[in-house]
XYZ file of C-alpha atoms in Angstrom:
558
model
C -81.050 195.507 251.653
C -80.750 198.374 254.087
C -83.408 201.061 254.763
C -81.309 203.775 253.109
C -81.031 201.843 250.022
C -84.846 201.336 249.858
C -85.374 205.104 250.156
C -82.697 206.129 247.593
C -84.379 204.051 244.844
C -87.540 205.992 244.506
C -86.001 209.215 244.920
C -83.778 208.520 241.908
C -86.672 207.386 239.968
C -88.579 210.716 240.739
C -85.466 212.702 239.657
C -85.200 210.722 236.513
C -88.955 211.182 235.718
C -88.551 214.869 236.379
C -85.543 214.957 234.138
C -87.453 213.275 231.256
C -90.450 215.524 231.953
C -88.200 218.519 231.575
C -86.660 217.169 228.336
C -90.022 216.281 226.966
C -91.330 219.893 227.779
C -88.304 221.441 226.168
C -88.783 219.147 222.923
C -92.607 220.208 223.014
C -91.547 223.798 223.187
C -89.186 223.432 220.217
C -91.723 221.603 218.231
C -94.319 224.251 218.805
C -91.837 227.067 217.974
C -90.936 225.130 214.733
C -94.526 224.637 213.957
C -95.450 228.346 214.412
C -92.315 229.249 212.383
C -93.099 226.809 209.545
C -96.689 227.869 209.619
C -95.750 231.565 209.332
C -93.320 230.695 206.367
C -96.237 228.999 204.489
C -98.729 231.827 205.077
C -96.006 234.353 203.826
C -95.384 232.027 200.683
C -99.122 231.825 200.047
C -99.340 235.719 200.268
C -96.325 236.190 197.763
C -97.859 233.805 195.469
C -101.656 234.671 195.684
C -102.063 237.811 197.838
C -101.356 241.408 197.386
C -97.758 242.487 197.418
C -98.375 246.090 198.512
C -96.420 247.201 201.445
C -98.901 249.820 202.386
C -100.127 249.727 205.773
C -103.557 250.979 206.485
C -104.931 250.650 209.951
C -108.357 249.168 210.506
C -110.442 251.848 212.207
C -112.914 249.276 213.630
C -110.222 247.089 215.237
C -107.699 249.538 216.577
C -104.848 247.784 218.919
C -104.396 249.314 222.152
C -100.729 250.835 222.643
C -98.405 248.866 224.471
C -96.881 252.216 225.842
C -99.166 254.887 227.318
C -96.935 257.740 226.017
C -96.869 256.664 222.431
C -100.633 255.865 222.484
C -101.382 259.310 223.815
C -99.267 260.690 220.902
C -101.221 258.858 218.366
C -104.493 259.804 220.061
C -103.552 263.402 220.179
C -102.605 263.276 216.403
C -106.039 261.715 215.529
C -107.706 264.350 217.605
C -105.953 267.190 215.829
C -106.972 265.655 212.533
C -110.591 265.522 213.667
C -110.559 269.030 214.856
C -109.036 270.276 211.466
C -111.475 268.234 209.548
C -114.314 269.909 211.401
C -113.098 273.481 210.928
C -111.881 273.116 207.350
C -114.112 275.108 204.735
C -114.032 273.487 201.390
C -113.881 275.991 198.542
C -116.160 275.815 195.515
C -115.028 273.530 192.885
C -113.872 275.029 189.568
C -113.272 272.820 186.655
C -110.074 273.561 184.669
C -109.407 272.735 181.126
C -106.956 269.948 180.609
C -103.961 271.118 178.985
C -101.951 268.937 176.533
C -98.821 267.462 177.777
C -95.413 269.002 176.657
C -94.513 265.726 175.155
C -97.454 265.970 172.617
C -96.601 269.475 171.801
C -93.119 268.353 170.869
C -94.207 265.850 168.428
C -93.911 266.672 164.699
C -97.172 268.087 163.468
C -98.650 267.468 159.943
C -101.642 269.623 159.069
C -104.306 268.057 156.869
C -106.991 270.293 155.478
C -110.383 268.459 154.616
C -112.006 270.646 152.180
C -115.700 271.296 151.205
C -116.907 270.130 148.036
C -117.700 272.793 145.256
C -121.591 271.828 145.649
C -121.515 272.389 149.402
C -119.670 275.790 149.014
C -122.519 277.062 146.618
C -125.041 279.092 148.614
C -128.801 279.142 147.759
C -128.333 282.829 146.808
C -125.936 281.787 144.080
C -122.704 283.219 145.733
C -119.705 280.959 146.809
C -119.380 280.700 150.542
C -116.042 281.774 152.135
C -114.042 279.664 154.668
C -114.135 281.389 157.903
C -112.595 278.899 160.297
C -111.612 275.238 160.824
C -113.008 272.574 163.090
C -109.696 271.104 164.542
C -109.000 267.763 166.007
C -105.530 266.208 166.752
C -105.042 262.563 165.857
C -101.944 260.519 166.809
C -100.231 258.870 163.800
C -97.782 256.194 163.659
C -95.006 256.235 160.992
C -93.033 252.793 160.697
C -89.329 253.076 161.527
C -86.980 253.161 158.673
C -83.654 251.367 158.350
C -81.570 252.328 155.331
C -78.003 251.680 153.980
C -75.720 254.733 154.157
C -73.207 254.269 151.063
C -70.265 256.506 151.827
C -68.370 257.610 148.787
C -65.122 259.318 149.525
C -63.914 261.694 146.656
C -60.815 260.652 145.055
C -59.050 263.526 142.931
C -56.209 263.426 140.700
C -54.375 266.178 138.577
C -55.478 266.112 135.099
C -51.896 266.349 133.874
C -51.050 263.092 135.776
C -48.609 264.573 138.111
C -46.631 262.221 140.487
C -48.435 261.755 143.863
C -51.280 263.976 142.791
C -54.033 261.340 143.789
C -55.672 262.279 147.022
C -58.664 260.634 148.774
C -61.026 262.434 151.109
C -60.211 261.162 154.763
C -62.680 258.812 156.176
C -64.860 260.137 159.044
C -63.805 258.910 162.500
C -65.935 256.103 163.824
C -66.291 254.753 167.513
C -65.823 251.267 166.036
C -64.085 251.569 162.752
C -64.402 248.075 161.613
C -68.128 247.634 162.401
C -70.463 248.232 159.243
C -73.200 250.164 161.366
C -73.757 253.863 162.037
C -73.848 255.407 165.627
C -77.519 255.704 165.470
C -77.717 252.009 164.878
C -75.518 250.973 167.790
C -77.358 253.425 169.936
C -80.524 251.599 168.655
C -79.260 248.262 169.937
C -78.175 249.445 173.244
C -81.438 251.365 174.108
C -83.593 248.574 172.682
C -82.073 245.902 175.012
C -81.598 247.729 178.120
C -84.319 250.583 178.134
C -86.973 248.771 175.985
C -86.124 245.507 177.645
C -85.955 243.511 174.039
C -83.653 240.624 174.056
C -81.086 240.420 171.251
C -82.919 237.112 170.086
C -86.244 239.376 169.498
C -84.107 242.040 167.753
C -82.696 239.633 165.585
C -85.954 238.200 164.381
C -87.456 241.640 164.210
C -84.693 243.098 162.037
C -84.648 240.037 159.690
C -88.318 239.376 159.233
C -89.530 243.117 159.067
C -86.617 244.795 157.425
C -84.577 242.144 155.763
C -81.369 242.914 157.949
C -79.189 239.975 158.608
C -77.390 240.682 161.739
C -77.021 237.853 164.262
C -77.487 238.128 167.992
C -73.868 237.042 168.513
C -72.725 239.949 166.374
C -74.921 242.458 168.217
C -73.746 241.150 171.488
C -69.992 241.605 170.303
C -70.752 245.209 169.068
C -71.984 245.965 172.619
C -69.035 244.525 174.320
C -66.715 246.441 171.901
C -68.407 249.724 172.927
C -67.062 249.187 176.431
C -63.487 250.355 175.637
C -64.462 253.839 174.141
C -67.143 254.498 176.774
C -64.994 253.508 179.657
C -63.483 256.995 180.382
C -67.154 258.447 180.518
C -67.936 255.653 183.047
C -64.761 256.373 185.041
C -65.617 260.084 185.220
C -68.934 259.373 186.464
C -67.432 257.040 189.052
C -65.003 259.623 190.295
C -68.133 261.798 190.871
C -69.385 259.403 193.254
C -66.232 258.915 195.153
C -65.463 262.484 195.490
C -68.740 263.149 197.217
C -69.596 262.201 200.657
C -72.960 260.557 200.337
C -73.719 257.488 198.328
C -75.863 254.370 198.309
C -75.474 250.828 197.160
C -77.893 247.858 196.571
C -77.387 244.534 194.679
C -79.277 241.994 192.797
C -78.488 238.676 191.269
C -77.525 237.881 187.627
C -76.770 234.552 186.046
C -73.680 234.123 183.884
C -73.314 230.961 182.102
C -69.582 231.146 181.161
C -68.026 232.336 184.488
C -64.624 230.653 184.718
C -64.613 228.103 187.402
C -67.975 228.231 188.382
C -71.214 226.207 187.300
C -73.630 228.023 184.858
C -76.432 227.718 187.481
C -74.458 229.826 190.098
C -75.741 233.428 190.535
C -73.545 236.406 190.801
C -74.216 240.041 191.757
C -74.767 243.280 190.210
C -74.221 246.255 192.296
C -76.244 249.347 191.908
C -74.345 252.485 193.170
C -75.812 256.168 193.358
C -74.042 259.185 194.488
C -72.605 262.687 193.462
C -73.677 266.337 194.379
C -77.342 267.136 194.114
C -76.957 268.589 190.442
C -74.492 265.956 189.347
C -76.022 262.876 190.484
C -74.774 259.521 189.039
C -76.320 255.920 188.825
C -73.880 253.111 188.028
C -73.855 249.328 187.825
C -71.038 246.928 188.204
C -70.744 243.111 188.165
C -68.941 241.024 190.513
C -68.920 237.178 190.991
C -66.973 236.413 194.334
C -65.056 238.114 197.082
C -67.794 240.685 197.474
C -66.137 242.493 200.365
C -63.092 242.767 198.753
C -64.838 244.285 195.450
C -66.647 246.904 197.535
C -63.309 247.896 199.237
C -61.669 248.359 195.804
C -64.770 250.018 194.022
C -65.238 252.506 197.051
C -61.440 253.240 197.399
C -60.990 256.752 198.511
C -64.606 257.285 199.434
C -65.208 259.123 202.811
C -68.809 259.572 204.053
C -72.013 258.105 204.463
C -73.435 255.214 202.411
C -77.011 254.062 202.273
C -77.001 250.091 202.516
C -79.320 247.361 203.292
C -78.856 245.101 206.214
C -76.033 242.510 205.173
C -72.788 241.356 206.388
C -71.250 242.127 203.001
C -71.131 245.841 203.673
C -69.894 245.525 207.229
C -66.020 246.502 207.398
C -65.832 246.349 203.670
C -65.339 250.045 203.140
C -64.432 253.115 205.079
C -67.839 254.480 204.673
C -70.303 255.235 207.595
C -73.216 252.847 206.862
C -76.710 254.199 206.874
C -79.151 251.378 207.161
C -82.509 251.131 205.513
C -85.783 251.714 207.658
C -87.866 250.322 204.839
C -86.177 247.049 205.401
C -86.925 246.937 209.048
C -90.555 248.047 208.469
C -90.793 245.342 205.752
C -90.016 242.559 208.256
C -93.152 243.563 210.418
C -95.533 244.215 207.474
C -96.181 240.566 206.510
C -96.958 239.696 210.149
C -99.457 242.517 210.393
C -101.213 241.018 207.246
C -101.437 237.598 208.784
C -102.597 239.013 212.291
C -99.608 237.455 214.023
C -97.516 238.718 216.857
C -100.269 239.574 219.398
C -100.334 243.207 218.213
C -96.631 243.735 218.631
C -96.096 243.991 214.694
C -98.968 246.492 214.404
C -97.427 248.585 217.064
C -94.044 248.711 215.164
C -95.937 249.634 212.034
C -97.526 252.643 213.734
C -93.947 253.903 214.730
C -92.731 253.615 211.119
C -95.865 255.246 209.907
C -95.216 258.342 212.091
C -91.513 258.395 210.921
C -92.573 258.354 207.374
C -95.185 261.066 208.067
C -92.280 263.348 209.167
C -90.495 262.579 206.020
C -93.333 263.523 203.897
C -94.004 266.730 205.791
C -90.258 267.653 204.868
C -90.844 266.645 201.294
C -94.235 268.493 201.052
C -92.785 271.623 202.393
C -89.591 271.257 200.049
C -87.224 271.784 202.954
C -83.470 272.293 202.669
C -81.269 269.706 204.135
C -80.571 272.033 207.105
C -84.402 272.341 207.865
C -85.012 268.669 207.474
C -82.184 268.014 209.996
C -83.838 270.334 212.432
C -87.322 268.670 211.830
C -85.751 265.266 212.457
C -84.186 266.308 215.684
C -87.403 267.814 216.975
C -89.855 265.093 215.880
C -88.087 261.920 214.756
C -85.466 261.455 217.238
C -87.783 261.306 220.236
C -89.836 258.860 218.435
C -87.027 256.653 217.622
C -85.812 256.837 221.241
C -89.217 255.496 222.315
C -89.200 252.827 219.586
C -85.894 251.387 220.754
C -87.035 251.482 224.372
C -90.224 249.651 223.371
C -88.088 247.105 221.321
C -85.851 246.406 224.290
C -88.796 245.918 226.507
C -90.593 243.411 224.187
C -87.445 241.591 223.081
C -87.381 238.848 225.969
C -90.974 238.066 225.351
C -90.658 237.045 221.436
C -89.652 233.798 220.271
C -86.074 234.114 218.785
C -86.595 231.662 216.005
C -89.903 233.222 214.393
C -90.709 235.791 211.839
C -91.329 238.375 214.693
C -88.097 237.397 216.220
C -86.296 238.114 213.253
C -87.915 241.517 212.895
C -86.915 242.531 216.464
C -83.473 241.226 216.260
C -82.926 243.197 212.897
C -83.950 246.297 214.599
C -81.586 245.603 217.513
C -78.660 244.612 215.319
C -78.768 247.596 213.079
C -80.034 250.058 215.564
C -77.150 252.615 215.075
C -77.351 252.351 211.420
C -81.100 252.800 211.327
C -80.746 256.038 213.388
C -77.909 257.400 211.363
C -79.876 259.222 209.168
C -80.660 261.774 211.770
C -77.115 262.921 211.551
C -77.324 264.765 208.351
C -80.207 266.313 206.445
C -79.094 265.038 203.088
C -79.485 261.462 204.126
C -82.653 259.521 203.375
C -84.768 257.426 205.798
C -84.291 254.332 203.553
C -82.581 253.058 200.441
C -85.767 253.150 198.271
C -84.155 255.303 195.710
C -81.537 252.905 194.700
C -83.954 249.993 194.896
C -85.887 251.830 192.331
C -82.823 252.045 189.985
C -82.482 248.221 190.596
C -86.177 247.601 189.269
C -85.204 248.341 185.532
C -82.490 245.735 185.563
C -84.779 243.229 187.310
C -87.494 243.819 184.607
C -85.030 243.474 181.913
C -83.678 240.418 183.318
C -86.937 238.690 183.075
C -86.553 238.977 179.300
C -82.885 238.173 178.583
C -82.770 235.817 181.563
C -78.931 235.531 181.740
C -75.461 236.641 180.346
C -73.333 234.338 178.273
C -69.922 235.683 179.331
C -68.516 237.939 181.965
C -67.693 240.497 179.240
C -71.355 240.687 178.303
C -72.348 241.118 182.137
C -69.896 243.947 182.334
C -71.084 245.686 179.286
C -74.679 245.228 180.236
C -73.690 247.208 183.598
C -71.811 249.982 181.723
C -74.510 250.680 179.182
C -77.297 250.565 181.692
C -75.453 253.102 184.033
C -74.958 255.545 181.217
C -78.725 255.233 180.317
C -80.054 255.601 183.874
C -77.662 258.601 184.480
C -78.746 260.287 181.209
C -82.511 259.777 182.201
C -81.745 261.045 185.663
C -80.699 264.503 184.012
C -83.661 264.615 181.526
C -81.673 263.320 178.561
C -83.118 261.072 175.844
C -80.933 257.867 176.071
C -81.139 257.272 172.384
C -79.976 260.672 171.273
C -77.488 261.062 174.125
C -75.910 257.721 172.947
C -75.620 259.062 169.296
C -74.046 262.248 170.663
C -71.499 260.095 172.746
C -70.649 257.794 170.017
C -70.041 260.635 167.525
C -68.053 262.727 169.715
C -65.813 260.179 171.404
C -63.543 259.478 168.445
C -62.475 263.240 168.537
C -61.707 263.439 172.342
C -58.036 263.893 173.129
C -57.976 264.537 176.639
C -59.934 264.480 180.034
C -61.344 267.964 179.334
C -62.887 266.649 176.168
C -64.636 263.628 177.817
C -65.778 265.973 180.657
C -67.803 267.911 177.975
C -69.739 264.884 177.236
C -70.997 264.220 180.756
C -74.800 264.549 181.141
C -74.568 267.843 183.010
C -72.116 269.311 180.665
C -73.135 268.248 177.257
C -74.525 271.007 174.908
C -77.736 269.334 173.553
C -79.153 272.384 171.565
C -79.033 272.430 167.804
C -80.172 275.232 165.388
C -81.391 273.824 162.198
C -81.046 275.619 158.773
C -84.339 276.415 157.396
C -85.562 277.876 153.855
C -87.675 280.961 154.242
C -90.600 281.806 151.975
C -88.390 283.947 149.611
C -85.861 281.121 149.205
C -83.210 282.382 151.522
C -81.486 280.265 154.283
C -81.954 281.214 157.901
C -81.627 279.932 161.241
C -84.494 278.001 162.729
C -85.907 277.660 166.269
C -83.514 275.792 168.634
C -84.348 272.345 169.008
C -83.214 270.170 171.999
C -82.488 266.859 170.725
C -81.423 265.177 174.008
C -84.070 266.808 176.383
C -87.348 266.436 174.482
C -89.443 267.723 177.244
C -87.944 270.904 177.773
C -88.879 274.252 176.337
C -86.485 276.110 173.926
C -88.342 279.306 174.279
C -86.814 280.164 177.437
C -83.260 280.238 176.147
C -81.234 283.587 176.438
C -77.776 282.493 176.676
C -76.236 282.501 173.165
C -73.759 279.755 174.136
C -76.815 277.204 174.472
C -77.579 277.758 170.882
C -74.676 276.101 169.446
C -74.664 272.408 168.267
C -72.142 269.806 169.386
C -69.006 270.816 167.588
C -67.016 267.741 166.955
C -64.284 269.325 165.312
C -63.503 271.495 168.538
C -62.950 268.434 170.781
């Protein structure tokens, strides 16, 4: 064996050992990253199950994190200093206690006066004269009157000529009904819809409630069919509300899951999506829901066909390239990814620094809200304060990006901010846009709470009817209408609608809700009473001056 061969053998062994060492180090690094990632996931799950779910961030004054950038640290320090100076120079005025006034809802309740009289013995004075009542000691008590279900027996007059003339028999025409073959009034149908979606009572509970307490035998299958049958007559109202969203240039969209048992071609355990869409001009805003099972990109493309403008969305691939809208991403979602890291004290202060940035951004939004700024004023405020802060935040994110582990909770948060950077900053382009999509998430919450009760839908038609009814209810409430009375007005008026103009009169911002009751005066004559708003219970009728608002909903004119 030559000398060169003897020298090559140890060198090869050393290189092999170095390669094995590098491989083991790489594996060890991967195991450490996986361990940290799984540990963070367990801590987050424990927090979700046993800890506080509040996303509020309150900085610990005794353990303040030093800023990673000197300029932003100076900005926070100057802000704290200005607060201190303001606190030292503020003069607190003397406290004046004000009498708590009754809420308007209490004043609108029916009032029954109950006089508690004195006995004849108590009214007798020691001088022998009878005491005179000079005043009353008054106290308001809330009373409950059980709901009343009744049978309305409709009797249509049938008249005939006493002489028995041919063809003289005539019958009074039947009043038009939204569902002619259903043996239920409009108020009962409105009761079913509002009870399930607004009061969140499953039809199973309603069935037992009606049967056990009132002796009404209506199965849950029958009630579900009635709600589904109402879709067709209410569809024109839904389409007009949808057109209001499409015709405006600012909208928002969010989604949640819904289980449908009898979805064709899918297992019963498969989850589908319910989309919540908000939009429309400021005085004609609309909240709608729609159901979709598959092909979500195509569904969004078809739903928003013709829409051009900004759309608030969450970070998700389903919204990208699915519509012609300019996407405005939600900063609350970006902030939400850093918040659990701060609660678990992970990230070596990086997450806390990010939360400080978001805190300052939302402080700017709060300033605009408190001062009731117009969209133009809010745009100027954001350009002056929010844009420089976001530029610094993005520069800081780019600086720390190489130092974070890609496969970690912190790495996911940083990647989210980089991936959706343009969408997160797009709210600066228009003062009408919001910094986040929280307003739409708030409208998703009623559906989520109701879903905890009814759990699932049996059929696709049931899911679609749920979305239609919930959209009408939430839009009515958005405009200050009482959902129950609004539904009664809709169901009574729709059979008389002949064209689009008739349906437009029933939109929440167009419907004439005031009625003038006929009362009997003390002398026995008939007179018009005080106007009563059946749909907007919290509004005051004393401020009405327009005589057109005093007319009731005239069904015969539609």
